[in-house]
Backbone as CSV, one residue per row, in Angstrom:
resi,resn,N_x,N_y,N_z,CA_x,CA_y,CA_z,C_x,C_y,C_z
1,MET,2.959,-22.133,-74.971,3.480,-22.207,-76.372,2.514,-22.807,-77.658
2,LEU,1.913,-23.575,-77.050,1.156,-24.571,-77.529,-0.533,-23.445,-77.899
3,ASN,-0.651,-22.652,-76.988,-1.736,-21.408,-76.870,-1.326,-20.576,-78.057
4,ILE,-0.225,-20.456,-78.019,0.018,-19.268,-79.206,-0.030,-19.750,-80.778
5,ALA,0.202,-21.006,-80.549,-0.150,-21.627,-81.805,-1.725,-21.752,-82.371
6,LYS,-2.249,-21.884,-81.203,-3.632,-22.076,-81.667,-4.477,-20.754,-82.019
7,LYS,-3.928,-19.807,-81.055,-4.386,-18.639,-81.261,-3.997,-17.934,-82.911
8,SER,-3.043,-18.402,-83.211,-2.452,-18.301,-84.416,-3.202,-19.022,-85.780
9,ALA,-3.532,-20.264,-85.289,-4.369,-21.034,-86.017,-5.760,-20.470,-86.325
10,SER,-6.187,-20.142,-85.374,-7.391,-19.119,-85.228,-7.730,-18.196,-86.059
11,CYS,-6.589,-17.637,-86.272,-6.793,-16.170,-86.978,-6.420,-16.764,-88.560
12,PHE,-5.723,-17.466,-88.862,-5.419,-18.141,-90.078,-6.763,-18.783,-90.760
13,VAL,-7.610,-19.218,-89.985,-8.821,-20.004,-89.997,-9.839,-18.686,-90.452
14,ASN,-10.161,-17.615,-89.786,-10.958,-16.459,-90.063,-10.308,-15.733,-91.569
15,PHE,-8.999,-15.902,-91.435,-8.520,-15.509,-92.727,-8.653,-16.259,-94.005
16,SER,-8.986,-17.628,-94.088,-9.166,-18.555,-94.864,-10.824,-18.342,-94.974
17,LYS,-11.519,-18.076,-94.267,-12.965,-18.053,-94.414,-12.968,-16.685,-94.961
18,GLN,-12.470,-15.446,-94.482,-12.711,-14.333,-95.182,-12.112,-14.301,-96.681
19,GLN,-10.948,-15.144,-97.070,-10.615,-15.290,-98.465,-11.578,-16.231,-99.501
20,GLN,-12.479,-17.395,-99.020,-13.382,-17.892,-99.437,-14.554,-16.933,-99.674
21,ILE,-14.969,-16.168,-98.715,-16.119,-15.334,-99.031,-16.021,-14.270,-100.562
22,THR,-14.638,-13.918,-100.420,-14.397,-12.567,-101.409,-14.426,-13.668,-102.511
23,ASN,-13.894,-14.985,-102.463,-13.894,-15.702,-103.779,-15.167,-16.120,-104.201
24,ILE,-16.005,-16.317,-103.225,-17.500,-16.564,-103.768,-18.145,-15.185,-104.235
25,GLN,-17.779,-13.919,-103.421,-18.482,-13.075,-104.203,-17.930,-12.267,-105.256
26,ALA,-16.722,-12.721,-105.624,-15.908,-12.291,-106.556,-16.624,-13.567,-108.325
27,GLU,-16.730,-14.417,-107.544,-17.620,-15.286,-108.808,-19.030,-15.008,-109.108
28,ILE,-19.740,-14.555,-107.908,-20.967,-13.953,-108.118,-21.083,-12.767,-109.062
29,ASN,-20.346,-11.907,-108.886,-20.148,-10.512,-109.579,-19.706,-11.016,-111.261
30,GLN,-19.009,-12.177,-111.171,-18.685,-12.686,-112.662,-19.689,-13.127,-113.234
31,LYS,-20.456,-13.892,-112.511,-21.825,-14.574,-112.922,-22.840,-13.366,-113.355
32,LYS,-22.935,-12.304,-112.724,-24.182,-11.160,-112.767,-23.299,-10.739,-114.194
33,LEU,-22.307,-10.378,-114.388,-21.554,-9.974,-115.687,-21.889,-10.944,-116.698
34,GLU,-21.802,-12.150,-116.765,-21.867,-12.941,-117.575,-23.228,-12.821,-117.910
35,ILE,-24.188,-13.000,-116.849,-26.213,-12.485,-117.245,-26.007,-11.358,-118.115
36,GLU,-25.792,-10.332,-117.553,-25.890,-9.248,-118.422,-25.409,-9.114,-119.845
37,LEU,-24.327,-9.818,-119.838,-24.071,-9.630,-121.376,-24.720,-10.651,-122.176
38,LEU,-25.208,-11.872,-121.551,-26.355,-12.545,-122.238,-27.670,-11.959,-122.846
39,ARG,-28.221,-10.896,-121.537,-29.133,-9.996,-121.981,-28.991,-8.896,-122.777
40,LEU,-27.793,-8.586,-122.970,-27.520,-7.584,-124.249,-27.399,-8.030,-125.438
41,GLU,-26.829,-9.303,-125.199,-26.838,-10.206,-126.496,-28.116,-10.803,-127.081
42,LYS,-29.390,-11.019,-125.960,-30.542,-11.386,-126.180,-31.186,-10.379,-127.198
43,ASP,-31.036,-9.089,-126.258,-31.662,-7.767,-126.893,-31.383,-7.170,-128.379
44,ALA,-30.062,-7.601,-128.595,-29.639,-7.135,-129.788,-29.294,-8.132,-130.741
45,ALA,-30.093,-9.170,-130.430,-29.960,-10.506,-131.419,-30.668,-10.262,-132.632
46,ASP,-32.151,-9.732,-132.318,-32.454,-9.199,-133.803,-32.096,-8.320,-134.719
47,VAL,-31.173,-7.544,-134.092,-31.006,-6.406,-134.864,-29.396,-6.918,-135.644
48,ILE,-28.693,-7.682,-135.040,-27.478,-8.231,-135.894,-27.771,-9.655,-136.271
49,ASP,-29.063,-10.206,-136.464,-29.725,-11.193,-137.225,-29.434,-10.923,-138.354
50,PRO,-28.848,-12.306,-139.094,-28.701,-11.878,-140.571,-29.665,-11.551,-141.521
51,SER,-30.748,-12.538,-141.171,-32.345,-12.367,-141.858,-32.427,-10.623,-141.751
52,PHE,-32.519,-10.175,-140.833,-32.821,-8.733,-140.197,-31.697,-7.917,-141.103
53,LEU,-30.601,-7.816,-140.901,-29.497,-7.134,-141.733,-29.661,-7.136,-143.277
54,GLU,-30.161,-8.636,-143.512,-30.445,-8.771,-145.033,-31.762,-8.340,-145.821
55,GLU,-32.475,-7.863,-144.784,-33.825,-7.138,-145.106,-33.591,-5.715,-144.994
56,LYS,-32.946,-5.339,-143.946,-32.786,-4.075,-144.088,-31.984,-3.475,-145.255
57,CYS,-30.827,-4.469,-145.936,-29.988,-3.930,-146.690,-30.857,-3.940,-148.026
58,HIS,-31.654,-4.846,-148.175,-32.655,-5.225,-149.073,-33.246,-3.531,-149.403
59,THR,-33.920,-3.569,-147.923,-34.797,-2.030,-148.289,-33.845,-0.743,-148.531
60,LEU,-32.810,-0.494,-147.923,-32.120,0.512,-148.410,-31.615,0.438,-149.971
61,GLN,-31.162,-0.417,-150.389,-31.074,-0.632,-151.900,-32.104,-0.205,-152.635
62,HIS,-32.923,-0.784,-152.396,-34.517,-0.508,-153.115,-34.587,1.091,-152.867
63,MET,-34.406,1.659,-152.002,-34.706,3.159,-151.545,-33.519,3.603,-152.407
64,ASN,-32.332,3.535,-152.406,-31.206,3.837,-153.213,-31.447,3.749,-154.787
65,ASN,-31.953,2.983,-154.667,-32.217,2.911,-156.483,-33.363,3.647,-156.793
66,HIS,-34.073,3.847,-156.189,-35.276,4.954,-156.471,-34.752,6.365,-156.365
67,LEU,-33.908,6.827,-155.328,-33.354,7.981,-155.412,-32.645,8.120,-156.163
68,GLU,-31.435,7.417,-157.106,-30.887,7.452,-158.008,-31.595,7.746,-159.411
69,ALA,-32.731,6.990,-159.499,-33.582,7.227,-160.525,-34.457,8.339,-160.518
70,VAL,-34.790,9.065,-159.583,-35.186,10.213,-159.349,-34.082,11.401,-159.784
71,LEU,-33.395,11.463,-159.236,-32.295,12.023,-159.824,-31.799,12.062,-161.338
72,LYS,-31.580,10.948,-161.689,-31.473,10.848,-163.137,-32.760,11.778,-163.848
73,GLU,-33.949,11.432,-163.509,-35.063,11.906,-164.314,-35.370,13.336,-163.648
74,LYS,-34.461,14.113,-163.010,-34.750,15.247,-162.122,-35.705,16.550,-163.052
75,ARG,-34.891,16.581,-164.414,-35.262,17.282,-165.187,-36.567,17.295,-166.169
76,SER,-36.851,16.119,-166.036,-38.002,15.537,-166.556,-39.262,15.702,-165.570
77,LEU,-38.990,15.464,-164.184,-39.864,15.078,-163.404,-40.246,16.745,-163.214
78,ARG,-39.379,17.604,-162.871,-39.826,19.086,-162.676,-40.509,19.931,-164.027
79,GLN,-40.317,19.142,-165.256,-41.150,19.628,-166.518,-42.349,19.104,-166.189
80,ARG,-42.375,17.961,-166.032,-44.066,17.387,-165.657,-44.828,17.713,-164.653
81,LEU,-44.033,18.236,-163.342,-44.900,18.818,-162.235,-45.374,20.566,-162.688
82,LEU,-44.606,20.796,-163.573,-44.775,22.141,-163.863,-46.265,22.006,-164.702
83,LYS,-46.546,20.977,-165.818,-47.551,21.213,-166.531,-48.618,20.761,-165.651
84,PRO,-49.911,21.088,-166.483,-51.194,20.827,-165.810,-51.401,19.409,-165.879
85,MET,-52.441,18.785,-165.026,-52.326,17.417,-165.108,-53.056,16.975,-166.488
86,CYS,-54.195,17.594,-167.046,-54.727,17.724,-167.963,-54.162,18.746,-168.645
87,GLN,-54.335,18.520,-170.154,-53.977,19.849,-171.104,-54.741,21.078,-170.863
88,GLU,-56.301,20.613,-170.658,-57.073,21.887,-170.928,-57.876,21.975,-169.299
89,ASN,-58.219,22.979,-168.854,-58.911,23.033,-167.487,-60.324,23.202,-167.683
90,LEU,-61.073,22.351,-166.644,-62.502,22.379,-166.868,-62.957,24.030,-166.420
91,PRO,-63.650,24.803,-167.396,-63.948,26.146,-166.670,-65.344,25.896,-165.987
92,ILE,-65.298,26.797,-164.869,-66.757,26.464,-163.730,-66.732,27.756,-163.621
93,GLU,-67.991,28.451,-163.864,-68.337,29.936,-163.712,-68.407,30.147,-162.318
94,SER,-68.205,31.283,-161.952,-67.744,31.811,-160.637,-68.992,31.572,-159.585
95,VAL,-70.011,31.517,-160.371,-71.295,31.559,-159.464,-71.450,30.236,-159.021
96,TYR,-70.787,28.929,-159.719,-70.812,27.474,-158.911,-69.685,27.073,-158.201
97,HIS,-68.902,28.329,-157.775,-67.428,27.904,-157.209,-68.020,27.406,-155.792
98,ARG,-68.864,27.844,-154.662,-69.133,27.504,-153.438,-69.654,26.564,-153.758
99,TYR,-70.483,26.138,-154.782,-71.038,24.646,-154.739,-70.156,23.540,-155.327
100,MET,-68.848,24.038,-155.878,-67.696,23.163,-156.024,-67.163,22.357,-154.519
101,VAL,-67.303,23.705,-153.939,-66.103,23.417,-152.489,-67.204,22.383,-151.747
102,HIS,-68.557,22.933,-151.900,-69.386,22.053,-150.852,-69.484,20.420,-151.437
103,LEU,-69.376,20.452,-153.035,-69.398,18.891,-153.423,-67.760,18.270,-153.026
104,LEU,-66.656,19.028,-153.033,-65.523,18.409,-152.623,-65.675,18.114,-151.401
105,GLU,-66.160,19.030,-150.208,-66.375,18.326,-149.109,-66.642,17.304,-148.848
106,LEU,-67.973,16.721,-149.665,-69.061,16.055,-149.852,-67.998,14.518,-149.734
107,ALA,-67.573,15.002,-151.298,-66.628,13.792,-151.898,-65.591,13.153,-150.446
108,VAL,-65.040,14.004,-149.990,-63.762,13.652,-149.032,-64.588,13.123,-147.897
109,THR,-65.634,13.350,-147.287,-66.309,12.756,-146.560,-66.686,11.174,-146.854
110,PHE,-67.294,11.296,-148.083,-67.465,9.779,-148.326,-66.414,9.332,-148.516
111,ILE,-65.456,9.739,-149.146,-64.187,8.656,-149.416,-63.741,8.710,-147.889
112,GLU,-64.011,9.123,-146.813,-63.468,8.731,-145.142,-64.320,7.694,-145.168
113,ARG,-65.418,8.335,-145.221,-66.585,6.804,-144.537,-66.781,5.520,-145.623
114,LEU,-66.106,5.411,-146.895,-66.115,4.341,-147.549,-66.017,2.946,-147.138
115,GLU,-65.472,2.961,-146.124,-64.855,1.652,-146.062,-65.998,1.262,-144.468
116,THR,-66.571,2.091,-143.753,-67.393,1.500,-143.056,-68.964,1.392,-143.761
117,HIS,-69.191,1.981,-144.606,-70.211,2.005,-145.676,-70.303,0.273,-146.090
118,LEU,-68.836,0.232,-146.834,-68.657,-0.907,-147.476,-69.269,-2.258,-146.159
119,GLU,-68.305,-2.100,-144.958,-68.520,-2.968,-143.678,-69.952,-3.295,-143.730
120,THR,-70.720,-1.980,-143.620,-72.017,-2.372,-143.159,-72.952,-3.291,-144.161
121,ILE,-72.421,-2.767,-145.707,-72.864,-3.531,-146.899,-72.557,-5.323,-146.469
122,ARG,-71.719,-5.209,-146.451,-70.959,-6.491,-146.369,-71.758,-7.519,-145.082
123,ASN,-72.077,-6.771,-143.748,-72.818,-7.761,-143.226,-74.233,-7.375,-142.887
124,ILE,-74.827,-6.938,-144.006,-76.271,-7.405,-144.630,-76.757,-8.533,-144.480
125,PRO,-76.103,-9.572,-145.044,-76.776,-10.863,-145.059,-76.515,-11.705,-143.775
126,HIS,-75.744,-10.902,-142.878,-75.739,-11.403,-141.700,-76.733,-11.253,-140.618
127,LEU,-77.588,-10.099,-140.780,-78.305,-9.450,-140.013,-79.393,-10.394,-139.377
128,ASP,-79.922,-11.321,-140.032,-80.966,-12.286,-139.842,-80.528,-13.394,-138.605
129,ALA,-79.144,-13.835,-138.698,-78.638,-14.560,-137.644,-78.136,-13.671,-136.252
130,ASN,-77.887,-12.311,-136.833,-77.551,-11.670,-135.527,-78.939,-11.112,-134.929
131,LEU,-79.864,-10.951,-135.451,-81.412,-10.671,-135.076,-81.513,-11.673,-134.121
132,LYS,-81.387,-13.065,-134.481,-81.655,-14.147,-133.935,-81.087,-14.435,-132.461
133,LYS,-79.891,-14.331,-132.826,-78.819,-14.305,-131.449,-79.291,-12.869,-130.518
134,MET,-80.044,-12.168,-131.053,-80.481,-10.664,-130.005,-81.288,-11.291,-129.341
135,SER,-82.154,-12.204,-130.286,-83.985,-12.269,-129.762,-83.171,-13.463,-128.449
136,LYS,-82.551,-14.296,-128.777,-82.255,-15.596,-128.024,-81.568,-14.952,-126.620
137,ALA,-80.739,-13.901,-126.632,-80.286,-13.247,-125.687,-81.351,-12.176,-124.881
138,LEU,-82.188,-11.880,-125.555,-82.914,-10.803,-124.768,-84.102,-11.649,-124.000
139,ALA,-84.465,-12.887,-124.391,-85.023,-13.843,-123.995,-84.341,-14.291,-122.692
140,LYS,-83.232,-14.671,-122.542,-82.436,-15.023,-121.446,-82.429,-13.691,-120.378
141,MET,-82.424,-13.023,-120.772,-82.392,-11.467,-120.337,-83.707,-11.510,-119.557
142,ASN,-84.571,-11.691,-120.044,-85.983,-11.432,-119.108,-86.267,-12.709,-118.507
143,VAL,-85.607,-13.965,-118.759,-85.914,-15.258,-117.662,-84.917,-14.259,-116.712
144,LEU,-83.836,-13.950,-116.785,-83.049,-13.533,-115.783,-83.732,-12.616,-114.971
145,VAL,-84.476,-11.486,-115.423,-85.170,-10.502,-114.538,-86.418,-10.942,-113.868
146,THR,-86.727,-11.871,-114.272,-87.932,-12.512,-113.517,-87.386,-13.488,-112.261
147,GLU,-86.276,-13.953,-112.726,-85.747,-14.599,-111.577,-85.000,-13.771,-110.519
148,THR,-84.430,-13.030,-111.029,-84.220,-11.796,-109.941,-85.333,-10.812,-108.956
149,GLU,-86.523,-10.781,-109.723,-87.580,-10.234,-109.154,-87.970,-11.040,-108.095
150,GLU,-88.002,-12.519,-108.612,-88.990,-13.767,-107.600,-87.840,-13.312,-106.410
151,LEU,-86.467,-13.567,-106.632,-85.343,-13.511,-105.572,-85.582,-12.257,-104.456
152,ALA,-85.855,-11.165,-105.186,-85.628,-10.180,-104.570,-87.200,-10.074,-103.495
153,GLU,-88.298,-10.349,-104.145,-89.404,-10.565,-103.482,-89.027,-11.379,-102.182
154,ASN,-88.089,-12.710,-102.341,-87.946,-13.755,-101.341,-87.281,-13.203,-99.994
155,ILE,-86.372,-12.382,-100.556,-85.387,-11.791,-99.663,-86.122,-10.544,-98.692
156,LEU,-87.072,-10.117,-99.457,-87.887,-9.006,-98.480,-88.965,-9.584,-97.498
157,LYS,-89.194,-10.792,-97.952,-90.153,-11.815,-97.134,-89.456,-11.957,-96.045
158,TRP,-88.432,-12.565,-96.353,-87.494,-13.118,-95.194,-87.018,-12.095,-94.064
159,ARG,-86.786,-10.810,-94.948,-86.495,-9.809,-93.863,-87.449,-9.142,-93.049
160,GLU,-88.922,-9.346,-93.569,-89.833,-9.041,-92.942,-90.262,-10.170,-91.845
161,GLN,-90.067,-11.638,-91.705,-90.312,-12.447,-90.896,-88.886,-12.386,-90.020
162,GLN,-87.689,-11.982,-90.261,-86.678,-11.757,-89.356,-86.772,-10.800,-88.341
163,LYS,-87.463,-9.631,-89.023,-87.984,-8.620,-88.217,-88.846,-8.991,-86.982
164,GLU,-90.048,-9.398,-87.534,-90.812,-10.219,-86.629,-90.234,-10.886,-85.832
165,ILE,-89.591,-11.878,-86.016,-88.884,-12.741,-85.073,-88.242,-11.956,-83.967
166,SER,-87.542,-11.250,-84.333,-86.329,-10.350,-83.499,-87.232,-9.618,-82.650
167,SER,-88.560,-9.157,-83.183,-89.480,-8.181,-82.119,-90.346,-9.157,-80.854
168,CYS,-90.343,-10.546,-81.548,-90.528,-11.071,-80.353,-90.137,-11.732,-79.630
169,ILE,-88.422,-11.725,-79.943,-87.664,-12.777,-78.951,-87.460,-11.888,-77.681
170,PRO,-87.562,-10.498,-77.524,-87.494,-9.862,-76.185,-88.633,-9.657,-75.467
171,LYS,-89.971,-9.867,-75.975,-91.282,-10.297,-75.224,-91.094,-11.795,-74.745
172,ILE,-90.673,-12.721,-75.292,-90.704,-14.259,-75.249,-89.635,-14.234,-73.991
173,LEU,-88.737,-13.483,-74.139,-87.773,-13.858,-72.771,-88.016,-13.308,-71.624
174,ALA,-89.139,-11.970,-71.841,-89.319,-11.728,-70.509,-90.601,-12.199,-69.988
175,GLU,-91.262,-12.822,-70.841,-92.460,-13.785,-70.165,-91.694,-14.934,-69.963
176,GLU,-90.745,-15.630,-70.045,-90.210,-16.888,-69.657,-89.488,-16.472,-68.292
177,ASN,-88.598,-15.090,-67.917,-88.276,-14.507,-67.098,-89.394,-14.356,-65.901
178,TYR,-90.679,-13.979,-66.320,-91.588,-13.797,-65.259,-92.068,-15.256,-65.058
179,LEU,-92.325,-16.174,-65.850,-92.778,-17.331,-65.308,-91.492,-18.195,-64.503
180,HIS,-90.429,-17.919,-64.942,-89.367,-18.401,-64.208,-89.266,-17.961,-62.558
181,LYS,-89.299,-16.853,-62.712,-89.483,-16.006,-61.524,-90.536,-16.633,-60.054
182,TYR,-91.648,-16.819,-60.908,-92.403,-17.259,-59.751,-92.606,-18.794,-59.962
183,GLY,-91.539,-19.405,-60.683,-91.642,-21.019,-60.692,-92.659,-21.853,-61.397
184,ILE,-93.221,-20.983,-62.701,-94.040,-21.913,-63.532,-93.024,-22.219,-64.763
185,THR,-93.087,-23.431,-65.222,-92.306,-23.962,-66.214,-93.309,-24.171,-67.272
186,MET,-92.709,-23.977,-68.570,-93.841,-23.971,-69.539,-92.926,-24.580,-70.910
187,PRO,-93.251,-25.431,-72.041,-92.488,-25.894,-72.630,-92.035,-24.776,-73.513
188,SER,-90.438,-24.613,-74.207,-90.236,-23.785,-75.031,-90.514,-24.122,-76.254
189,LEU,-90.348,-22.755,-76.902,-90.646,-22.770,-78.236,-89.565,-22.830,-79.195
190,PRO,-89.764,-23.466,-80.224,-88.599,-23.884,-81.365,-87.592,-22.949,-81.459
191,TYR,-88.156,-21.744,-81.785,-87.211,-20.247,-81.800,-87.047,-19.451,-80.869
192,THR,-87.368,-19.915,-79.505,-86.674,-19.170,-78.397,-85.386,-19.798,-77.584
193,SER,-84.590,-18.924,-77.064,-83.221,-18.901,-76.558,-83.766,-19.858,-75.011
194,LYS,-82.863,-20.934,-74.595,-83.048,-21.417,-73.333,-82.385,-20.571,-72.203
195,ILE,-82.040,-19.451,-72.314,-81.091,-18.633,-71.366,-82.058,-18.195,-70.374
196,HIS,-81.747,-18.165,-69.253,-82.238,-17.763,-67.787,-81.431,-16.304,-67.304
197,VAL,-82.511,-15.207,-67.310,-81.757,-14.216,-66.799,-81.981,-14.179,-65.367
């Protein structure tokens, strides 16, 4: 009878653990929902911010006032648009029409490039300083080029020395083996190996 009580108790223990896991998962899901709501609130904060709404409202009121004024003045605006800009047109002979087209193209191009031309003119006083900076940079580049050339020469010399040394090593080892074979001992050179084959 005690064994039956123990088995049922272990069953309740598993049930209580399962209940705890379910509760923890429910809490995790609840926290995830709260985090998602906070994210949404953060994303929408600038839209529902009073200063943002006030600014939007002010802009809309200004546009509304402008449109109301346009509607009130609709008739007079229509009459003004139908009238030419000046009371008399400038007569241009037909011979010069193509030149006027070219002149207008030049004027449009000039207006488009006006800002860059003005920027160039503003930079004229700074040309001396810019030229000095460029000459300093050029001098530094020349020094770096000279140093790079010297380094390249040193690397080439080193390669040649390494090739000479690597070509001499087999000869020296062969001579050492030959001398060792006949029992003659010679003092080893500083760059040769003491390995005997």
